[in-house]
mmCIF file of N, CA, C and O in Angstrom:
data_model
loop_
_atom_site.group_PDB
_atom_site.id
_atom_site.type_symbol
_atom_site.label_atom_id
_atom_site.label_comp_id
_atom_site.label_asym_id
_atom_site.label_seq_id
_atom_site.Cartn_x
_atom_site.Cartn_y
_atom_site.Cartn_z
ATOM 1 N N MET L 1 -4.680 -7.091 -5.689
ATOM 2 C CA MET L 1 -3.281 -7.405 -5.500
ATOM 3 C C MET L 1 -2.590 -6.275 -4.740
ATOM 4 O O MET L 1 -1.831 -6.530 -3.810
ATOM 5 N N ALA L 2 -2.877 -5.045 -5.135
ATOM 6 C CA ALA L 2 -2.270 -3.889 -4.462
ATOM 7 C C ALA L 2 -2.711 -3.845 -2.999
ATOM 8 O O ALA L 2 -1.901 -3.561 -2.102
ATOM 9 N N HIS L 3 -3.979 -4.147 -2.744
ATOM 10 C CA HIS L 3 -4.493 -4.140 -1.375
ATOM 11 C C HIS L 3 -3.794 -5.210 -0.541
ATOM 12 O O HIS L 3 -3.412 -4.966 0.613
ATOM 13 N N LEU L 4 -3.601 -6.404 -1.106
ATOM 14 C CA LEU L 4 -2.909 -7.474 -0.397
ATOM 15 C C LEU L 4 -1.498 -7.032 -0.007
ATOM 16 O O LEU L 4 -1.074 -7.239 1.133
ATOM 17 N N LEU L 5 -0.772 -6.419 -0.929
ATOM 18 C CA LEU L 5 0.593 -5.976 -0.633
ATOM 19 C C LEU L 5 0.598 -4.900 0.444
ATOM 20 O O LEU L 5 1.441 -4.923 1.349
ATOM 21 N N CYS L 6 -0.352 -3.981 0.370
ATOM 22 C CA CYS L 6 -0.457 -2.940 1.407
ATOM 23 C C CYS L 6 -0.759 -3.562 2.764
ATOM 24 O O CYS L 6 -0.159 -3.188 3.775
ATOM 25 N N GLU L 7 -1.679 -4.501 2.789
ATOM 26 C CA GLU L 7 -2.052 -5.125 4.054
ATOM 27 C C GLU L 7 -0.910 -5.960 4.618
ATOM 28 O O GLU L 7 -0.666 -5.935 5.827
ATOM 29 N N MET L 8 -0.220 -6.687 3.785
ATOM 30 C CA MET L 8 0.929 -7.459 4.271
ATOM 31 C C MET L 8 1.957 -6.535 4.915
ATOM 32 O O MET L 8 2.453 -6.816 6.004
ATOM 33 N N SER L 9 2.242 -5.434 4.258
ATOM 34 C CA SER L 9 3.197 -4.478 4.796
ATOM 35 C C SER L 9 2.729 -3.927 6.139
ATOM 36 O O SER L 9 3.486 -3.873 7.103
ATOM 37 N N ALA L 10 1.462 -3.542 6.213
ATOM 38 C CA ALA L 10 0.914 -2.975 7.450
ATOM 39 C C ALA L 10 0.917 -4.008 8.577
ATOM 40 O O ALA L 10 1.279 -3.698 9.714
ATOM 41 N N ARG L 11 0.530 -5.223 8.269
ATOM 42 C CA ARG L 11 0.489 -6.270 9.301
ATOM 43 C C ARG L 11 1.881 -6.625 9.796
ATOM 44 O O ARG L 11 2.047 -7.104 10.915
ATOM 45 N N LEU L 12 2.890 -6.394 8.963
ATOM 46 C CA LEU L 12 4.271 -6.638 9.378
ATOM 47 C C LEU L 12 4.860 -5.429 10.100
ATOM 48 O O LEU L 12 6.036 -5.416 10.439
ATOM 49 N N GLY L 13 4.031 -4.398 10.311
ATOM 50 C CA GLY L 13 4.448 -3.266 11.123
ATOM 51 C C GLY L 13 5.006 -2.084 10.377
ATOM 52 O O GLY L 13 5.462 -1.123 10.977
ATOM 53 N N ASP L 14 4.971 -2.113 9.065
ATOM 54 C CA ASP L 14 5.514 -0.998 8.289
ATOM 55 C C ASP L 14 4.374 -0.086 7.862
ATOM 56 O O ASP L 14 3.688 -0.341 6.881
ATOM 57 N N LEU L 15 4.163 0.986 8.616
ATOM 58 C CA LEU L 15 3.069 1.913 8.326
ATOM 59 C C LEU L 15 3.560 3.220 7.718
ATOM 60 O O LEU L 15 2.814 4.181 7.608
ATOM 61 N N ASP L 16 4.813 3.257 7.300
ATOM 62 C CA ASP L 16 5.400 4.441 6.695
ATOM 63 C C ASP L 16 4.830 4.649 5.288
ATOM 64 O O ASP L 16 4.382 3.706 4.634
ATOM 65 N N ASP L 17 4.826 5.885 4.828
ATOM 66 C CA ASP L 17 4.332 6.187 3.481
ATOM 67 C C ASP L 17 5.400 6.000 2.409
ATOM 68 O O ASP L 17 5.106 6.086 1.230
ATOM 69 N N GLY L 18 6.633 5.768 2.817
ATOM 70 C CA GLY L 18 7.725 5.617 1.857
ATOM 71 C C GLY L 18 7.857 4.188 1.383
ATOM 72 O O GLY L 18 6.913 3.576 0.909
ATOM 73 N N GLU L 19 9.057 3.644 1.543
ATOM 74 C CA GLU L 19 9.340 2.288 1.089
ATOM 75 C C GLU L 19 8.968 1.251 2.141
ATOM 76 O O GLU L 19 8.934 1.540 3.328
ATOM 77 N N SER L 20 8.724 0.056 1.647
ATOM 78 C CA SER L 20 8.464 -1.088 2.511
ATOM 79 C C SER L 20 9.074 -2.307 1.846
ATOM 80 O O SER L 20 9.004 -2.448 0.625
ATOM 81 N N ARG L 21 9.663 -3.179 2.655
ATOM 82 C CA ARG L 21 10.282 -4.395 2.110
ATOM 83 C C ARG L 21 9.914 -5.567 3.010
ATOM 84 O O ARG L 21 9.987 -5.459 4.234
ATOM 85 N N PHE L 22 9.499 -6.677 2.386
ATOM 86 C CA PHE L 22 9.159 -7.859 3.157
ATOM 87 C C PHE L 22 9.246 -9.098 2.284
ATOM 88 O O PHE L 22 9.239 -9.011 1.061
ATOM 89 N N GLU L 23 9.329 -10.240 2.954
ATOM 90 C CA GLU L 23 9.333 -11.530 2.271
ATOM 91 C C GLU L 23 7.888 -11.959 2.048
ATOM 92 O O GLU L 23 7.068 -11.888 2.965
ATOM 93 N N LEU L 24 7.582 -12.409 0.853
ATOM 94 C CA LEU L 24 6.259 -12.930 0.525
ATOM 95 C C LEU L 24 6.459 -14.360 0.016
ATOM 96 O O LEU L 24 6.793 -14.567 -1.145
ATOM 97 N N PRO L 25 6.289 -15.336 0.918
ATOM 98 C CA PRO L 25 6.621 -16.718 0.551
ATOM 99 C C PRO L 25 5.600 -17.401 -0.356
ATOM 100 O O PRO L 25 5.779 -18.558 -0.704
ATOM 101 N N LEU L 26 4.544 -16.712 -0.745
ATOM 102 C CA LEU L 26 3.512 -17.308 -1.600
ATOM 103 C C LEU L 26 3.895 -17.231 -3.071
ATOM 104 O O LEU L 26 4.474 -16.242 -3.518
ATOM 105 N N THR L 27 3.510 -18.246 -3.814
ATOM 106 C CA THR L 27 3.677 -18.195 -5.270
ATOM 107 C C THR L 27 2.535 -17.377 -5.864
ATOM 108 O O THR L 27 1.524 -17.126 -5.201
ATOM 109 N N GLN L 28 2.674 -16.995 -7.121
ATOM 110 C CA GLN L 28 1.594 -16.271 -7.778
ATOM 111 C C GLN L 28 0.340 -17.146 -7.875
ATOM 112 O O GLN L 28 -0.773 -16.631 -7.794
ATOM 113 N N GLU L 29 0.503 -18.439 -8.018
ATOM 114 C CA GLU L 29 -0.658 -19.338 -8.036
ATOM 115 C C GLU L 29 -1.370 -19.334 -6.691
ATOM 116 O O GLU L 29 -2.604 -19.314 -6.628
ATOM 117 N N GLN L 30 -0.616 -19.333 -5.598
ATOM 118 C CA GLN L 30 -1.218 -19.295 -4.267
ATOM 119 C C GLN L 30 -1.910 -17.955 -4.023
ATOM 120 O O GLN L 30 -3.002 -17.911 -3.451
ATOM 121 N N ILE L 31 -1.282 -16.881 -4.459
ATOM 122 C CA ILE L 31 -1.898 -15.552 -4.323
ATOM 123 C C ILE L 31 -3.202 -15.509 -5.106
ATOM 124 O O ILE L 31 -4.211 -14.993 -4.626
ATOM 125 N N ALA L 32 -3.179 -16.060 -6.303
ATOM 126 C CA ALA L 32 -4.388 -16.096 -7.129
ATOM 127 C C ALA L 32 -5.509 -16.840 -6.410
ATOM 128 O O ALA L 32 -6.653 -16.381 -6.400
ATOM 129 N N ASP L 33 -5.184 -17.967 -5.784
ATOM 130 C CA ASP L 33 -6.195 -18.728 -5.033
ATOM 131 C C ASP L 33 -6.759 -17.897 -3.891
ATOM 132 O O ASP L 33 -7.970 -17.883 -3.668
ATOM 133 N N VAL L 34 -5.902 -17.209 -3.160
ATOM 134 C CA VAL L 34 -6.337 -16.391 -2.021
ATOM 135 C C VAL L 34 -7.247 -15.258 -2.486
ATOM 136 O O VAL L 34 -8.257 -14.956 -1.850
ATOM 137 N N LEU L 35 -6.902 -14.643 -3.609
ATOM 138 C CA LEU L 35 -7.648 -13.479 -4.092
ATOM 139 C C LEU L 35 -8.817 -13.851 -5.006
ATOM 140 O O LEU L 35 -9.595 -12.976 -5.387
ATOM 141 N N GLY L 36 -8.937 -15.112 -5.349
ATOM 142 C CA GLY L 36 -10.016 -15.526 -6.246
ATOM 143 C C GLY L 36 -9.795 -15.067 -7.674
ATOM 144 O O GLY L 36 -10.747 -14.764 -8.396
ATOM 145 N N LEU L 37 -8.535 -15.024 -8.068
ATOM 146 C CA LEU L 37 -8.156 -14.596 -9.414
ATOM 147 C C LEU L 37 -7.419 -15.728 -10.110
ATOM 148 O O LEU L 37 -7.065 -16.719 -9.496
ATOM 149 N N THR L 38 -7.147 -15.539 -11.389
ATOM 150 C CA THR L 38 -6.311 -16.509 -12.083
ATOM 151 C C THR L 38 -4.849 -16.129 -11.877
ATOM 152 O O THR L 38 -4.523 -14.961 -11.636
ATOM 153 N N SER L 39 -3.974 -17.106 -11.982
ATOM 154 C CA SER L 39 -2.542 -16.814 -11.846
ATOM 155 C C SER L 39 -2.065 -15.907 -12.986
ATOM 156 O O SER L 39 -1.156 -15.095 -12.804
ATOM 157 N N VAL L 40 -2.702 -16.012 -14.153
ATOM 158 C CA VAL L 40 -2.362 -15.133 -15.280
ATOM 159 C C VAL L 40 -2.668 -13.678 -14.910
ATOM 160 O O VAL L 40 -1.857 -12.784 -15.156
ATOM 161 N N HIS L 41 -3.835 -13.449 -14.288
ATOM 162 C CA HIS L 41 -4.201 -12.085 -13.897
ATOM 163 C C HIS L 41 -3.245 -11.548 -12.828
ATOM 164 O O HIS L 41 -2.825 -10.389 -12.896
ATOM 165 N N VAL L 42 -2.901 -12.376 -11.863
ATOM 166 C CA VAL L 42 -1.950 -11.954 -10.828
ATOM 167 C C VAL L 42 -0.615 -11.600 -11.470
ATOM 168 O O VAL L 42 -0.026 -10.567 -11.160
ATOM 169 N N ASN L 43 -0.147 -12.429 -12.377
ATOM 170 C CA ASN L 43 1.121 -12.165 -13.050
ATOM 171 C C ASN L 43 1.085 -10.842 -13.811
ATOM 172 O O ASN L 43 2.016 -10.030 -13.725
ATOM 173 N N ARG L 44 0.020 -10.604 -14.543
ATOM 174 C CA ARG L 44 -0.101 -9.351 -15.306
ATOM 175 C C ARG L 44 -0.181 -8.145 -14.380
ATOM 176 O O ARG L 44 0.387 -7.088 -14.670
ATOM 177 N N THR L 45 -0.862 -8.306 -13.255
ATOM 178 C CA THR L 45 -0.979 -7.206 -12.305
ATOM 179 C C THR L 45 0.377 -6.900 -11.669
ATOM 180 O O THR L 45 0.750 -5.728 -11.539
ATOM 181 N N VAL L 46 1.116 -7.929 -11.307
ATOM 182 C CA VAL L 46 2.462 -7.718 -10.753
ATOM 183 C C VAL L 46 3.345 -7.031 -11.791
ATOM 184 O O VAL L 46 4.078 -6.093 -11.460
ATOM 185 N N GLN L 47 3.266 -7.463 -13.028
ATOM 186 C CA GLN L 47 4.052 -6.825 -14.097
ATOM 187 C C GLN L 47 3.680 -5.352 -14.240
ATOM 188 O O GLN L 47 4.555 -4.494 -14.431
ATOM 189 N N GLN L 48 2.384 -5.046 -14.157
ATOM 190 C CA GLN L 48 1.931 -3.662 -14.274
ATOM 191 C C GLN L 48 2.438 -2.822 -13.098
ATOM 192 O O GLN L 48 2.889 -1.694 -13.295
ATOM 193 N N LEU L 49 2.367 -3.361 -11.892
ATOM 194 C CA LEU L 49 2.861 -2.634 -10.717
ATOM 195 C C LEU L 49 4.362 -2.391 -10.823
ATOM 196 O O LEU L 49 4.853 -1.332 -10.435
ATOM 197 N N ARG L 50 5.081 -3.363 -11.379
ATOM 198 C CA ARG L 50 6.525 -3.170 -11.622
ATOM 199 C C ARG L 50 6.752 -2.088 -12.678
ATOM 200 O O ARG L 50 7.607 -1.224 -12.512
ATOM 201 N N ALA L 51 6.000 -2.155 -13.778
ATOM 202 C CA ALA L 51 6.167 -1.188 -14.876
ATOM 203 C C ALA L 51 5.893 0.237 -14.408
ATOM 204 O O ALA L 51 6.504 1.187 -14.910
ATOM 205 N N GLU L 52 4.968 0.381 -13.448
ATOM 206 C CA GLU L 52 4.658 1.708 -12.903
ATOM 207 C C GLU L 52 5.602 2.100 -11.772
ATOM 208 O O GLU L 52 5.401 3.124 -11.118
ATOM 209 N N SER L 53 6.636 1.271 -11.546
ATOM 210 C CA SER L 53 7.653 1.504 -10.511
ATOM 211 C C SER L 53 7.066 1.614 -9.111
ATOM 212 O O SER L 53 7.607 2.309 -8.257
ATOM 213 N N LEU L 54 5.964 0.912 -8.883
ATOM 214 C CA LEU L 54 5.358 0.895 -7.554
ATOM 215 C C LEU L 54 5.942 -0.208 -6.691
ATOM 216 O O LEU L 54 6.016 -0.072 -5.465
ATOM 217 N N ILE L 55 6.328 -1.319 -7.326
ATOM 218 C CA ILE L 55 6.947 -2.410 -6.594
ATOM 219 C C ILE L 55 8.159 -2.919 -7.354
ATOM 220 O O ILE L 55 8.287 -2.712 -8.561
ATOM 221 N N GLU L 56 9.022 -3.592 -6.607
ATOM 222 C CA GLU L 56 10.128 -4.354 -7.181
ATOM 223 C C GLU L 56 10.092 -5.712 -6.504
ATOM 224 O O GLU L 56 9.704 -5.822 -5.343
ATOM 225 N N THR L 57 10.472 -6.742 -7.235
ATOM 226 C CA THR L 57 10.536 -8.068 -6.642
ATOM 227 C C THR L 57 11.888 -8.680 -6.970
ATOM 228 O O THR L 57 12.445 -8.448 -8.040
ATOM 229 N N LYS L 58 12.387 -9.420 -6.005
ATOM 230 C CA LYS L 58 13.622 -10.173 -6.207
ATOM 231 C C LYS L 58 13.468 -11.459 -5.411
ATOM 232 O O LYS L 58 13.445 -11.419 -4.181
ATOM 233 N N GLY L 59 13.285 -12.565 -6.123
ATOM 234 C CA GLY L 59 12.989 -13.812 -5.441
ATOM 235 C C GLY L 59 11.661 -13.671 -4.723
ATOM 236 O O GLY L 59 10.660 -13.283 -5.314
ATOM 237 N N ARG L 60 11.657 -13.929 -3.436
ATOM 238 C CA ARG L 60 10.441 -13.816 -2.625
ATOM 239 C C ARG L 60 10.344 -12.467 -1.913
ATOM 240 O O ARG L 60 9.415 -12.235 -1.144
ATOM 241 N N THR L 61 11.290 -11.572 -2.167
ATOM 242 C CA THR L 61 11.274 -10.262 -1.522
ATOM 243 C C THR L 61 10.489 -9.273 -2.375
ATOM 244 O O THR L 61 10.707 -9.163 -3.579
ATOM 245 N N VAL L 62 9.568 -8.563 -1.722
ATOM 246 C CA VAL L 62 8.789 -7.509 -2.370
ATOM 247 C C VAL L 62 9.228 -6.187 -1.764
ATOM 248 O O VAL L 62 9.304 -6.054 -0.547
ATOM 249 N N MET L 63 9.537 -5.229 -2.610
ATOM 250 C CA MET L 63 9.857 -3.888 -2.150
ATOM 251 C C MET L 63 8.822 -2.945 -2.747
ATOM 252 O O MET L 63 8.663 -2.872 -3.965
ATOM 253 N N ILE L 64 8.079 -2.294 -1.871
ATOM 254 C CA ILE L 64 7.106 -1.302 -2.313
ATOM 255 C C ILE L 64 7.838 0.029 -2.319
ATOM 256 O O ILE L 64 8.256 0.515 -1.276
ATOM 257 N N ALA L 65 7.997 0.601 -3.495
ATOM 258 C CA ALA L 65 8.781 1.816 -3.642
ATOM 259 C C ALA L 65 8.038 3.059 -3.173
ATOM 260 O O ALA L 65 8.649 3.996 -2.668
ATOM 261 N N ASP L 66 6.738 3.085 -3.354
ATOM 262 C CA ASP L 66 5.940 4.250 -2.971
ATOM 263 C C ASP L 66 4.637 3.764 -2.341
ATOM 264 O O ASP L 66 3.635 3.564 -3.011
ATOM 265 N N MET L 67 4.682 3.572 -1.034
ATOM 266 C CA MET L 67 3.537 3.026 -0.315
ATOM 267 C C MET L 67 2.314 3.911 -0.457
ATOM 268 O O MET L 67 1.202 3.421 -0.637
ATOM 269 N N ASP L 68 2.495 5.207 -0.391
ATOM 270 C CA ASP L 68 1.354 6.123 -0.494
ATOM 271 C C ASP L 68 0.631 5.935 -1.829
ATOM 272 O O ASP L 68 -0.596 5.844 -1.875
ATOM 273 N N ALA L 69 1.369 5.856 -2.924
ATOM 274 C CA ALA L 69 0.762 5.666 -4.246
ATOM 275 C C ALA L 69 0.065 4.311 -4.341
ATOM 276 O O ALA L 69 -1.040 4.212 -4.882
ATOM 277 N N LEU L 70 0.682 3.264 -3.791
ATOM 278 C CA LEU L 70 0.064 1.945 -3.832
ATOM 279 C C LEU L 70 -1.207 1.922 -2.988
ATOM 280 O O LEU L 70 -2.212 1.334 -3.381
ATOM 281 N N ARG L 71 -1.189 2.590 -1.845
ATOM 282 C CA ARG L 71 -2.402 2.679 -1.010
ATOM 283 C C ARG L 71 -3.533 3.377 -1.756
ATOM 284 O O ARG L 71 -4.695 2.973 -1.658
ATOM 285 N N GLN L 72 -3.197 4.424 -2.485
ATOM 286 C CA GLN L 72 -4.228 5.141 -3.243
ATOM 287 C C GLN L 72 -4.825 4.247 -4.318
ATOM 288 O O GLN L 72 -6.049 4.215 -4.492
ATOM 289 N N ILE L 73 -3.987 3.525 -5.039
ATOM 290 C CA ILE L 73 -4.465 2.620 -6.079
ATOM 291 C C ILE L 73 -5.373 1.548 -5.484
ATOM 292 O O ILE L 73 -6.412 1.204 -6.047
ATOM 293 N N ALA L 74 -4.980 1.036 -4.316
ATOM 294 C CA ALA L 74 -5.725 -0.054 -3.681
ATOM 295 C C ALA L 74 -6.935 0.427 -2.898
ATOM 296 O O ALA L 74 -7.787 -0.378 -2.525
ATOM 297 N N GLY L 75 -7.013 1.719 -2.629
ATOM 298 C CA GLY L 75 -8.055 2.219 -1.750
ATOM 299 C C GLY L 75 -7.856 1.691 -0.343
ATOM 300 O O GLY L 75 -8.813 1.385 0.370
ATOM 301 N N PHE L 76 -6.609 1.571 0.064
ATOM 302 C CA PHE L 76 -6.255 0.954 1.337
ATOM 303 C C PHE L 76 -6.127 1.988 2.442
ATOM 304 O O PHE L 76 -5.428 2.982 2.301
ATOM 305 N N ASP L 77 -6.809 1.729 3.543
ATOM 306 C CA ASP L 77 -6.702 2.565 4.742
ATOM 307 C C ASP L 77 -6.254 1.664 5.883
ATOM 308 O O ASP L 77 -7.038 0.834 6.354
ATOM 309 N N PRO L 78 -5.007 1.806 6.341
ATOM 310 C CA PRO L 78 -4.504 0.914 7.387
ATOM 311 C C PRO L 78 -5.247 1.051 8.715
ATOM 312 O O PRO L 78 -5.141 0.181 9.570
ATOM 313 N N ALA L 79 -6.055 2.081 8.879
ATOM 314 C CA ALA L 79 -6.772 2.290 10.142
ATOM 315 C C ALA L 79 -7.727 1.138 10.435
ATOM 316 O O ALA L 79 -7.963 0.818 11.600
ATOM 317 N N TYR L 80 -8.265 0.495 9.405
ATOM 318 C CA TYR L 80 -9.220 -0.583 9.668
ATOM 319 C C TYR L 80 -8.548 -1.762 10.369
ATOM 320 O O TYR L 80 -9.226 -2.567 11.014
ATOM 321 N N LEU L 81 -7.233 -1.860 10.301
ATOM 322 C CA LEU L 81 -6.527 -2.932 10.998
ATOM 323 C C LEU L 81 -6.398 -2.649 12.490
ATOM 324 O O LEU L 81 -6.244 -3.575 13.273
ATOM 325 N N GLN L 82 -6.459 -1.387 12.884
ATOM 326 C CA GLN L 82 -6.269 -1.015 14.281
ATOM 327 C C GLN L 82 -7.569 -0.870 15.062
ATOM 328 O O GLN L 82 -7.572 -1.003 16.261
ATOM 329 N N ASP L 83 -8.669 -0.594 14.412
ATOM 330 C CA ASP L 83 -9.873 -0.263 15.177
ATOM 331 C C ASP L 83 -10.868 -1.414 15.331
ATOM 332 O O ASP L 83 -11.989 -1.210 15.764
ATOM 333 N N GLY L 84 -10.458 -2.616 15.009
ATOM 334 C CA GLY L 84 -11.326 -3.760 15.217
ATOM 335 C C GLY L 84 -12.223 -4.090 14.041
ATOM 336 O O GLY L 84 -12.842 -5.143 14.009
ATOM 337 N N ARG L 85 -12.293 -3.205 13.058
ATOM 338 C CA ARG L 85 -13.150 -3.479 11.900
ATOM 339 C C ARG L 85 -12.632 -4.651 11.086
ATOM 340 O O ARG L 85 -13.405 -5.350 10.454
ATOM 341 N N ALA L 86 -11.325 -4.887 11.088
ATOM 342 C CA ALA L 86 -10.780 -5.999 10.313
ATOM 343 C C ALA L 86 -11.310 -7.325 10.814
ATOM 344 O O ALA L 86 -11.729 -8.163 10.043
ATOM 345 N N SER L 87 -11.338 -7.515 12.131
ATOM 346 C CA SER L 87 -11.843 -8.764 12.655
ATOM 347 C C SER L 87 -13.354 -8.883 12.466
ATOM 348 O O SER L 87 -13.885 -9.972 12.302
ATOM 349 N N ALA L 88 -14.049 -7.745 12.452
ATOM 350 C CA ALA L 88 -15.486 -7.779 12.215
ATOM 351 C C ALA L 88 -15.808 -8.242 10.804
ATOM 352 O O ALA L 88 -16.804 -8.918 10.578
ATOM 353 N N HIS L 89 -14.922 -7.914 9.843
ATOM 354 C CA HIS L 89 -15.130 -8.363 8.463
ATOM 355 C C HIS L 89 -14.960 -9.877 8.338
ATOM 356 O O HIS L 89 -15.496 -10.484 7.427
ATOM 357 N N LEU L 90 -14.212 -10.456 9.245
ATOM 358 C CA LEU L 90 -13.938 -11.895 9.162
ATOM 359 C C LEU L 90 -14.956 -12.732 9.921
ATOM 360 O O LEU L 90 -14.977 -13.938 9.806
ATOM 361 N N ALA L 91 -15.792 -12.091 10.698
ATOM 362 C CA ALA L 91 -16.765 -12.836 11.502
ATOM 363 C C ALA L 91 -17.798 -13.503 10.599
ATOM 364 O O ALA L 91 -18.182 -12.966 9.583
ATOM 365 N N PRO L 92 -18.246 -14.726 10.980
ATOM 366 C CA PRO L 92 -19.228 -15.435 10.140
ATOM 367 C C PRO L 92 -20.578 -14.747 10.134
ATOM 368 O O PRO L 92 -20.968 -14.028 10.939
#
């Protein structure tokens, strides 16, 4: 879940280590389907990220309060989106 939020932010052009804000039009059930998780697990993970003050949500808006901390939790390196490795992961 943390990796998805980091990637969404990066793909929307926000590569700053501070705050990031974007619209996420997916429901938790849809996110669960994309990630291969249950909606209960997604809900608990979102609650945990909120409790740790890493994210805030209001409606469909997600605000990542500390991108650097969320990247560390997710093991996210935005460089893979720029060097072509991302598309290589998607190749059949």
